PDB file of C-alpha atoms in Angstrom:
ATOM      1  CA  MET A 560     -19.540-106.251  91.794  1.00 71.00           C
ATOM      2  CA  THR A 561     -22.190-105.010  89.351  1.00 87.00           C
ATOM      3  CA  MET A 562     -23.126-107.407  86.575  1.00 93.00           C
ATOM      4  CA  PRO A 563     -22.363-105.888  83.152  1.00 98.00           C
ATOM      5  CA  PRO A 564     -25.197-105.800  80.594  1.00 98.00           C
ATOM      6  CA  ARG A 565     -24.878-108.864  78.363  1.00 98.00           C
ATOM      7  CA  ILE A 566     -25.098-107.749  74.748  1.00 98.00           C
ATOM      8  CA  LEU A 567     -25.376-110.117  71.792  1.00 99.00           C
ATOM      9  CA  SER A 568     -24.229-108.720  68.440  1.00 98.00           C
ATOM     10  CA  ILE A 569     -25.609-110.561  65.425  1.00 98.00           C
ATOM     11  CA  ALA A 570     -23.634-109.182  62.511  1.00 98.00           C
ATOM     12  CA  GLY A 571     -20.839-109.606  59.996  1.00 97.00           C
ATOM     13  CA  SER A 572     -17.104-109.667  60.612  1.00 97.00           C
ATOM     14  CA  ASP A 573     -14.953-106.794  59.309  1.00 97.00           C
ATOM     15  CA  SER A 574     -11.390-107.997  58.793  1.00 97.00           C
ATOM     16  CA  GLY A 575     -10.154-104.395  58.923  1.00 97.00           C
ATOM     17  CA  GLY A 576     -11.559-103.969  62.430  1.00 97.00           C
ATOM     18  CA  GLY A 577     -13.424-100.726  61.805  1.00 97.00           C
ATOM     19  CA  ALA A 578     -17.025-101.881  61.559  1.00 97.00           C
ATOM     20  CA  GLY A 579     -19.223-104.935  62.066  1.00 96.00           C
ATOM     21  CA  ILE A 580     -18.625-107.380  64.897  1.00 98.00           C
ATOM     22  CA  GLN A 581     -15.254-105.838  65.666  1.00 98.00           C
ATOM     23  CA  ALA A 582     -16.697-102.344  66.154  1.00 98.00           C
ATOM     24  CA  ASP A 583     -19.523-103.804  68.224  1.00 98.00           C
ATOM     25  CA  ILE A 584     -17.172-105.625  70.597  1.00 98.00           C
ATOM     26  CA  LYS A 585     -15.077-102.483  71.086  1.00 98.00           C
ATOM     27  CA  THR A 586     -18.140-100.313  71.688  1.00 98.00           C
ATOM     28  CA  ILE A 587     -19.873-102.688  74.083  1.00 98.00           C
ATOM     29  CA  THR A 588     -16.661-103.211  76.046  1.00 98.00           C
ATOM     30  CA  MET A 589     -15.826 -99.499  76.296  1.00 98.00           C
ATOM     31  CA  LEU A 590     -19.358 -98.820  77.565  1.00 98.00           C
ATOM     32  CA  GLY A 591     -19.019-101.436  80.286  1.00 97.00           C
ATOM     33  CA  GLY A 592     -20.991-104.250  78.685  1.00 98.00           C
ATOM     34  CA  PHE A 593     -20.135-107.894  78.059  1.00 98.00           C
ATOM     35  CA  ALA A 594     -20.036-108.574  74.320  1.00 98.00           C
ATOM     36  CA  MET A 595     -21.135-111.834  72.701  1.00 98.00           C
ATOM     37  CA  THR A 596     -21.387-112.535  68.984  1.00 98.00           C
ATOM     38  CA  ALA A 597     -23.241-114.497  66.355  1.00 98.00           C
ATOM     39  CA  ILE A 598     -21.257-113.982  63.154  1.00 98.00           C
ATOM     40  CA  CYS A 599     -23.451-113.989  60.038  1.00 97.00           C
ATOM     41  CA  ALA A 600     -20.879-113.259  57.340  1.00 95.00           C
ATOM     42  CA  LEU A 601     -17.149-113.019  56.808  1.00 96.00           C
ATOM     43  CA  THR A 602     -15.846-110.074  54.835  1.00 95.00           C
ATOM     44  CA  ALA A 603     -12.427-109.302  53.439  1.00 96.00           C
ATOM     45  CA  GLN A 604     -12.242-105.549  53.741  1.00 95.00           C
ATOM     46  CA  ASN A 605     -10.109-102.613  54.723  1.00 96.00           C
ATOM     47  CA  THR A 606     -10.468 -98.852  54.604  1.00 96.00           C
ATOM     48  CA  LEU A 607     -10.537 -98.957  50.785  1.00 94.00           C
ATOM     49  CA  GLY A 608     -13.517-101.280  50.447  1.00 92.00           C
ATOM     50  CA  VAL A 609     -14.915-104.807  50.565  1.00 91.00           C
ATOM     51  CA  SER A 610     -13.182-107.352  48.332  1.00 94.00           C
ATOM     52  CA  ALA A 611     -15.008-110.552  49.336  1.00 94.00           C
ATOM     53  CA  VAL A 612     -18.053-111.678  51.334  1.00 92.00           C
ATOM     54  CA  VAL A 613     -18.970-115.195  52.469  1.00 94.00           C
ATOM     55  CA  ALA A 614     -22.224-115.840  54.342  1.00 93.00           C
ATOM     56  CA  VAL A 615     -22.199-118.239  57.289  1.00 97.00           C
ATOM     57  CA  ALA A 616     -24.590-121.204  57.193  1.00 98.00           C
ATOM     58  CA  PRO A 617     -27.914-120.191  58.799  1.00 98.00           C
ATOM     59  CA  GLU A 618     -27.742-123.229  61.083  1.00 98.00           C
ATOM     60  CA  MET A 619     -24.425-121.997  62.441  1.00 98.00           C
ATOM     61  CA  VAL A 620     -25.830-118.529  63.073  1.00 98.00           C
ATOM     62  CA  ALA A 621     -28.706-120.108  65.006  1.00 98.00           C
ATOM     63  CA  ALA A 622     -26.279-122.298  66.960  1.00 98.00           C
ATOM     64  CA  GLN A 623     -24.233-119.259  68.021  1.00 98.00           C
ATOM     65  CA  ILE A 624     -27.361-117.465  69.239  1.00 98.00           C
ATOM     66  CA  ASP A 625     -28.585-120.561  71.089  1.00 98.00           C
ATOM     67  CA  ALA A 626     -25.210-121.090  72.774  1.00 98.00           C
ATOM     68  CA  CYS A 627     -25.128-117.545  74.146  1.00 98.00           C
ATOM     69  CA  VAL A 628     -28.753-117.490  75.287  1.00 98.00           C
ATOM     70  CA  ALA A 629     -28.683-120.920  76.947  1.00 98.00           C
ATOM     71  CA  ASP A 630     -25.665-120.329  79.148  1.00 98.00           C
ATOM     72  CA  ILE A 631     -24.620-116.699  79.581  1.00 98.00           C
ATOM     73  CA  GLY A 632     -27.957-115.022  78.915  1.00 98.00           C
ATOM     74  CA  VAL A 633     -28.753-111.865  76.994  1.00 98.00           C
ATOM     75  CA  ASP A 634     -29.910-108.430  78.165  1.00 98.00           C
ATOM     76  CA  ALA A 635     -30.081-106.784  74.716  1.00 98.00           C
ATOM     77  CA  VAL A 636     -29.407-107.606  71.068  1.00 98.00           C
ATOM     78  CA  LYS A 637     -27.876-105.638  68.217  1.00 98.00           C
ATOM     79  CA  ILE A 638     -28.471-106.832  64.635  1.00 98.00           C
ATOM     80  CA  GLY A 639     -26.229-105.681  61.806  1.00 97.00           C
ATOM     81  CA  MET A 640     -25.154-107.231  58.509  1.00 93.00           C
ATOM     82  CA  LEU A 641     -27.000-110.511  57.937  1.00 93.00           C
ATOM     83  CA  GLY A 642     -25.687-111.872  54.648  1.00 86.00           C
ATOM     84  CA  SER A 643     -28.686-113.783  53.267  1.00 89.00           C
ATOM     85  CA  PRO A 644     -32.497-114.067  53.441  1.00 90.00           C
ATOM     86  CA  ALA A 645     -32.171-117.437  55.192  1.00 94.00           C
ATOM     87  CA  ILE A 646     -30.043-115.877  57.917  1.00 95.00           C
ATOM     88  CA  ALA A 647     -32.527-113.031  58.337  1.00 93.00           C
ATOM     89  CA  ALA A 648     -35.292-115.613  58.785  1.00 94.00           C
ATOM     90  CA  VAL A 649     -33.436-117.752  61.308  1.00 96.00           C
ATOM     91  CA  VAL A 650     -32.430-114.691  63.330  1.00 97.00           C
ATOM     92  CA  ALA A 651     -36.077-113.583  63.453  1.00 95.00           C
ATOM     93  CA  ASP A 652     -37.097-117.084  64.532  1.00 96.00           C
ATOM     94  CA  ARG A 653     -34.670-117.030  67.445  1.00 97.00           C
ATOM     95  CA  LEU A 654     -35.399-113.482  68.550  1.00 96.00           C
ATOM     96  CA  GLU A 655     -39.158-113.998  68.674  1.00 95.00           C
ATOM     97  CA  ALA A 656     -38.608-116.051  71.825  1.00 90.00           C
ATOM     98  CA  LEU A 657     -36.458-113.404  73.548  1.00 94.00           C
ATOM     99  CA  ARG A 658     -38.014-110.642  75.613  1.00 92.00           C
ATOM    100  CA  VAL A 659     -35.145-108.175  75.544  1.00 98.00           C
ATOM    101  CA  PRO A 660     -34.477-104.873  73.754  1.00 98.00           C
ATOM    102  CA  ILE A 661     -33.413-105.326  70.128  1.00 98.00           C
ATOM    103  CA  VAL A 662     -31.656-102.689  68.009  1.00 98.00           C
ATOM    104  CA  PHE A 663     -31.717-103.374  64.270  1.00 98.00           C
ATOM    105  CA  ASP A 664     -29.243-101.581  62.031  1.00 97.00           C
ATOM    106  CA  PRO A 665     -30.543-102.396  58.509  1.00 94.00           C
ATOM    107  CA  VAL A 666     -27.105-102.637  56.900  1.00 86.00           C
ATOM    108  CA  MET A 667     -27.355-102.434  53.104  1.00 78.00           C
ATOM    109  CA  ILE A 668     -24.322-100.471  51.912  1.00 68.00           C
ATOM    110  CA  ALA A 669     -20.865-100.138  53.460  1.00 62.00           C
ATOM    111  CA  THR A 670     -19.242 -96.737  53.975  1.00 61.00           C
ATOM    112  CA  SER A 671     -17.099 -97.538  50.932  1.00 60.00           C
ATOM    113  CA  GLY A 672     -20.234 -97.981  48.810  1.00 61.00           C
ATOM    114  CA  ALA A 673     -20.134-101.798  48.617  1.00 62.00           C
ATOM    115  CA  ALA A 674     -23.551-103.508  48.654  1.00 65.00           C
ATOM    116  CA  LEU A 675     -23.938-105.721  51.746  1.00 64.00           C
ATOM    117  CA  ALA A 676     -27.538-106.887  51.269  1.00 65.00           C
ATOM    118  CA  ASP A 677     -29.420-108.030  48.173  1.00 72.00           C
ATOM    119  CA  ALA A 678     -33.117-107.418  47.481  1.00 76.00           C
ATOM    120  CA  PRO A 679     -34.366-110.723  49.019  1.00 78.00           C
ATOM    121  CA  THR A 680     -32.368-110.045  52.185  1.00 74.00           C
ATOM    122  CA  ILE A 681     -33.810-106.541  52.420  1.00 75.00           C
ATOM    123  CA  ALA A 682     -37.288-108.041  52.037  1.00 77.00           C
ATOM    124  CA  GLY A 683     -36.497-110.235  55.035  1.00 81.00           C
ATOM    125  CA  PHE A 684     -35.904-107.135  57.125  1.00 90.00           C
ATOM    126  CA  GLU A 685     -39.658-106.722  57.674  1.00 93.00           C
ATOM    127  CA  ARG A 686     -39.882-109.348  60.432  1.00 94.00           C
ATOM    128  CA  LEU A 687     -36.831-107.939  62.149  1.00 96.00           C
ATOM    129  CA  MET A 688     -38.135-104.372  62.065  1.00 96.00           C
ATOM    130  CA  ALA A 689     -41.390-105.592  63.611  1.00 96.00           C
ATOM    131  CA  LEU A 690     -39.467-107.346  66.401  1.00 97.00           C
ATOM    132  CA  ALA A 691     -36.988-104.550  67.062  1.00 98.00           C
ATOM    133  CA  THR A 692     -37.246-101.994  69.831  1.00 98.00           C
ATOM    134  CA  LEU A 693     -35.503 -99.576  67.469  1.00 98.00           C
ATOM    135  CA  THR A 694     -34.443 -99.613  63.803  1.00 98.00           C
ATOM    136  CA  THR A 695     -31.563 -97.285  62.847  1.00 98.00           C
ATOM    137  CA  PRO A 696     -31.498 -96.499  59.090  1.00 96.00           C
ATOM    138  CA  ASN A 697     -29.160 -93.966  57.554  1.00 94.00           C
ATOM    139  CA  VAL A 698     -30.301 -91.689  54.719  1.00 93.00           C
ATOM    140  CA  PRO A 699     -30.044 -94.212  51.804  1.00 90.00           C
ATOM    141  CA  GLU A 700     -31.350 -97.070  53.968  1.00 92.00           C
ATOM    142  CA  LEU A 701     -34.400 -95.050  55.031  1.00 93.00           C
ATOM    143  CA  ALA A 702     -35.103 -94.301  51.365  1.00 91.00           C
ATOM    144  CA  ALA A 703     -34.743 -97.993  50.440  1.00 88.00           C
ATOM    145  CA  LEU A 704     -37.200 -98.892  53.202  1.00 92.00           C
ATOM    146  CA  GLY A 705     -39.809 -96.512  51.746  1.00 92.00           C
ATOM    147  CA  GLY A 706     -39.077 -93.331  53.668  1.00 95.00           C
ATOM    148  CA  ASP A 707     -40.840 -91.873  56.690  1.00 96.00           C
ATOM    149  CA  ALA A 708     -44.322 -92.683  55.376  1.00 96.00           C
ATOM    150  CA  ALA A 709     -43.522 -96.386  55.063  1.00 95.00           C
ATOM    151  CA  MET A 710     -41.907 -96.463  58.500  1.00 96.00           C
ATOM    152  CA  ALA A 711     -44.970 -94.779  59.996  1.00 96.00           C
ATOM    153  CA  ALA A 712     -47.207 -97.357  58.300  1.00 96.00           C
ATOM    154  CA  ARG A 713     -45.156-100.121  59.922  1.00 96.00           C
ATOM    155  CA  GLY A 714     -45.858 -98.584  63.345  1.00 97.00           C
ATOM    156  CA  ILE A 715     -42.289 -98.994  64.558  1.00 97.00           C
ATOM    157  CA  ALA A 716     -39.763 -96.849  66.390  1.00 98.00           C
ATOM    158  CA  TYR A 717     -36.806 -95.728  64.315  1.00 98.00           C
ATOM    159  CA  LEU A 718     -33.819 -93.415  64.441  1.00 98.00           C
ATOM    160  CA  ALA A 719     -33.303 -91.590  61.148  1.00 97.00           C
ATOM    161  CA  LYS A 720     -29.553 -90.907  61.113  1.00 97.00           C
ATOM    162  CA  GLY A 721     -28.341 -87.807  59.339  1.00 93.00           C
ATOM    163  CA  GLY A 722     -24.641 -88.506  58.970  1.00 89.00           C
ATOM    164  CA  ASP A 723     -24.994 -89.231  55.247  1.00 84.00           C
ATOM    165  CA  ALA A 724     -26.901 -86.022  54.549  1.00 86.00           C
ATOM    166  CA  THR A 725     -25.181 -82.809  53.477  1.00 87.00           C
ATOM    167  CA  GLY A 726     -24.652 -79.558  55.303  1.00 91.00           C
ATOM    168  CA  PRO A 727     -22.693 -78.356  58.336  1.00 93.00           C
ATOM    169  CA  VAL A 728     -25.176 -79.706  60.897  1.00 95.00           C
ATOM    170  CA  VAL A 729     -26.107 -83.359  61.438  1.00 94.00           C
ATOM    171  CA  GLU A 730     -29.708 -84.063  62.441  1.00 96.00           C
ATOM    172  CA  ASP A 731     -30.697 -87.375  64.023  1.00 97.00           C
ATOM    173  CA  ARG A 732     -34.418 -87.942  64.451  1.00 98.00           C
ATOM    174  CA  LEU A 733     -35.973 -90.431  66.865  1.00 98.00           C
ATOM    175  CA  VAL A 734     -39.535 -91.320  65.879  1.00 98.00           C
ATOM    176  CA  VAL A 735     -41.720 -93.360  68.227  1.00 98.00           C
ATOM    177  CA  PRO A 736     -45.309 -94.267  67.273  1.00 96.00           C
ATOM    178  CA  GLY A 737     -47.776 -91.972  68.988  1.00 92.00           C
ATOM    179  CA  GLY A 738     -45.162 -89.475  70.107  1.00 93.00           C
ATOM    180  CA  GLN A 739     -43.465 -86.333  68.873  1.00 95.00           C
ATOM    181  CA  PRO A 740     -40.119 -86.838  67.094  1.00 97.00           C
ATOM    182  CA  ARG A 741     -37.050 -86.156  69.222  1.00 97.00           C
ATOM    183  CA  LEU A 742     -34.392 -84.238  67.305  1.00 97.00           C
ATOM    184  CA  TRP A 743     -30.669 -83.929  67.962  1.00 97.00           C
ATOM    185  CA  HIS A 744     -28.470 -81.420  66.129  1.00 97.00           C
ATOM    186  CA  ALA A 745     -24.688 -81.270  66.205  1.00 96.00           C
ATOM    187  CA  PRO A 746     -21.936 -79.765  64.061  1.00 96.00           C
ATOM    188  CA  ARG A 747     -20.736 -82.171  61.399  1.00 96.00           C
ATOM    189  CA  ILE A 748     -17.300 -83.651  62.132  1.00 95.00           C
ATOM    190  CA  ALA A 749     -15.347 -83.361  58.892  1.00 92.00           C
ATOM    191  CA  THR A 750     -13.304 -86.554  58.605  1.00 94.00           C
ATOM    192  CA  ARG A 751     -12.786 -89.454  56.227  1.00 95.00           C
ATOM    193  CA  HIS A 752     -12.261 -91.724  59.241  1.00 96.00           C
ATOM    194  CA  SER A 753     -15.909 -92.591  59.813  1.00 95.00           C
ATOM    195  CA  HIS A 754     -15.967 -96.315  59.010  1.00 95.00           C
ATOM    196  CA  GLY A 755     -18.290 -98.163  61.393  1.00 95.00           C
ATOM    197  CA  THR A 756     -20.346 -95.246  62.667  1.00 96.00           C
ATOM    198  CA  GLY A 757     -23.653 -97.077  62.178  1.00 95.00           C
ATOM    199  CA  CYS A 758     -22.399-100.287  63.801  1.00 97.00           C
ATOM    200  CA  THR A 759     -20.982 -98.331  66.707  1.00 98.00           C
ATOM    201  CA  LEU A 760     -24.141 -96.295  67.251  1.00 98.00           C
ATOM    202  CA  SER A 761     -26.488 -99.282  67.190  1.00 98.00           C
ATOM    203  CA  SER A 762     -24.351-101.413  69.520  1.00 98.00           C
ATOM    204  CA  ALA A 763     -23.977 -98.467  71.893  1.00 98.00           C
ATOM    205  CA  ILE A 764     -27.763 -98.015  71.978  1.00 98.00           C
ATOM    206  CA  ALA A 765     -28.212-101.744  72.636  1.00 98.00           C
ATOM    207  CA  THR A 766     -25.701-101.602  75.491  1.00 98.00           C
ATOM    208  CA  GLU A 767     -27.491 -98.711  77.144  1.00 98.00           C
ATOM    209  CA  LEU A 768     -30.907-100.352  76.704  1.00 98.00           C
ATOM    210  CA  GLY A 769     -29.477-103.542  78.203  1.00 98.00           C
ATOM    211  CA  ARG A 770     -28.383-101.483  81.192  1.00 97.00           C
ATOM    212  CA  GLY A 771     -31.948-100.231  81.655  1.00 98.00           C
ATOM    213  CA  ALA A 772     -31.804 -96.798  80.044  1.00 98.00           C
ATOM    214  CA  SER A 773     -34.836 -95.345  78.293  1.00 98.00           C
ATOM    215  CA  LEU A 774     -34.785 -95.238  74.497  1.00 98.00           C
ATOM    216  CA  GLU A 775     -34.101 -91.500  74.455  1.00 98.00           C
ATOM    217  CA  GLN A 776     -31.342 -91.807  77.071  1.00 98.00           C
ATOM    218  CA  ALA A 777     -29.756 -94.671  75.148  1.00 98.00           C
ATOM    219  CA  VAL A 778     -29.689 -92.706  71.887  1.00 98.00           C
ATOM    220  CA  GLU A 779     -28.286 -89.644  73.642  1.00 98.00           C
ATOM    221  CA  ARG A 780     -25.394 -91.548  75.219  1.00 98.00           C
ATOM    222  CA  ALA A 781     -24.709 -93.539  72.042  1.00 98.00           C
ATOM    223  CA  ARG A 782     -24.488 -90.363  69.955  1.00 98.00           C
ATOM    224  CA  ALA A 783     -21.974 -88.931  72.421  1.00 97.00           C
ATOM    225  CA  PHE A 784     -19.891 -92.104  72.170  1.00 98.00           C
ATOM    226  CA  VAL A 785     -19.855 -92.024  68.362  1.00 97.00           C
ATOM    227  CA  ARG A 786     -18.852 -88.368  68.251  1.00 97.00           C
ATOM    228  CA  ALA A 787     -16.043 -88.944  70.737  1.00 97.00           C
ATOM    229  CA  ALA A 788     -14.805 -91.945  68.750  1.00 98.00           C
ATOM    230  CA  LEU A 789     -14.851 -89.914  65.518  1.00 97.00           C
ATOM    231  CA  LEU A 790     -12.757 -87.196  67.136  1.00 97.00           C
ATOM    232  CA  ALA A 791     -10.307 -89.825  68.431  1.00 97.00           C
ATOM    233  CA  ALA A 792      -9.838 -91.597  65.073  1.00 97.00           C
ATOM    234  CA  PRO A 793      -6.218 -92.779  64.759  1.00 96.00           C
ATOM    235  CA  GLY A 794      -5.945 -91.939  61.052  1.00 96.00           C
ATOM    236  CA  LEU A 795      -5.328 -95.459  59.798  1.00 97.00           C
ATOM    237  CA  GLY A 796      -5.584 -96.569  56.171  1.00 97.00           C
ATOM    238  CA  GLY A 797      -5.848 -94.789  52.862  1.00 96.00           C
ATOM    239  CA  GLY A 798      -9.647 -94.698  52.599  1.00 96.00           C
ATOM    240  CA  HIS A 799     -12.574 -94.581  55.042  1.00 95.00           C
ATOM    241  CA  GLY A 800     -10.588 -95.176  58.219  1.00 97.00           C
ATOM    242  CA  PRO A 801     -11.746 -96.588  61.565  1.00 97.00           C
ATOM    243  CA  MET A 802     -12.768 -94.547  64.584  1.00 97.00           C
ATOM    244  CA  GLY A 803     -10.946 -94.413  67.914  1.00 97.00           C
ATOM    245  CA  HIS A 804     -13.170 -96.541  70.141  1.00 98.00           C
ATOM    246  CA  TYR A 805     -10.237 -97.314  72.441  1.00 95.00           C
ATOM    247  CA  ALA A 806      -9.743 -93.651  73.338  1.00 94.00           C
ATOM    248  CA  VAL A 807     -13.308 -92.798  74.374  1.00 94.00           C
ATOM    249  CA  ARG A 808     -13.883 -91.913  78.027  1.00 84.00           C
ATOM    250  CA  LEU A 809     -17.421 -90.708  78.650  1.00 74.00           C
TER     251      LEU A 809
END
């Protein structure tokens, strides 16, 4: 029996099940990985928006990470919503000792438009971007991080996601220091059921990296998973609905 890649998701909980830890578990499982979690924040949310957020104590976040690493082991890490600067710092402290691929989704704003990171927390992203194998900002997140020039100055690999841009074609751009950008183009899927796309993409990339795929291969397979899940969305809720992770067969 082949050992599944062990993937640790460090992120926030989405009570509506469409994004965050819940989307990560579904994605990792559907892609054949073993999902573990370190929950950083609890949110009360549904397809209409986020109504409440409570950050977990940083010590508890660290304890969750330590428990997973010490016993089960970790092949790759996905980082999502963090909840506070102190949590960002403790996560960076723990990950500095790990020698595994890390995918950092710099979550700042939910699909509904709700702010999920304040300015001090965003400032704490610097250490995590430096540690990460790949950072995956969407259009507004890339702008908040200073744009392509600032990312180039950091000397890090990043995937500039184009789902939030306009136009009939979505462009995703993988930039690796010292190399030529790798571009993917695909027709835009017109749907309001796109909640959790960023969480799903980043956890899918982490799963593939944990399996041993190259960065380009991991992004390619993750994009295919997200598109399939968008097309399989069950149509739940009155707002930005969840995708159909359960129906994806790649």
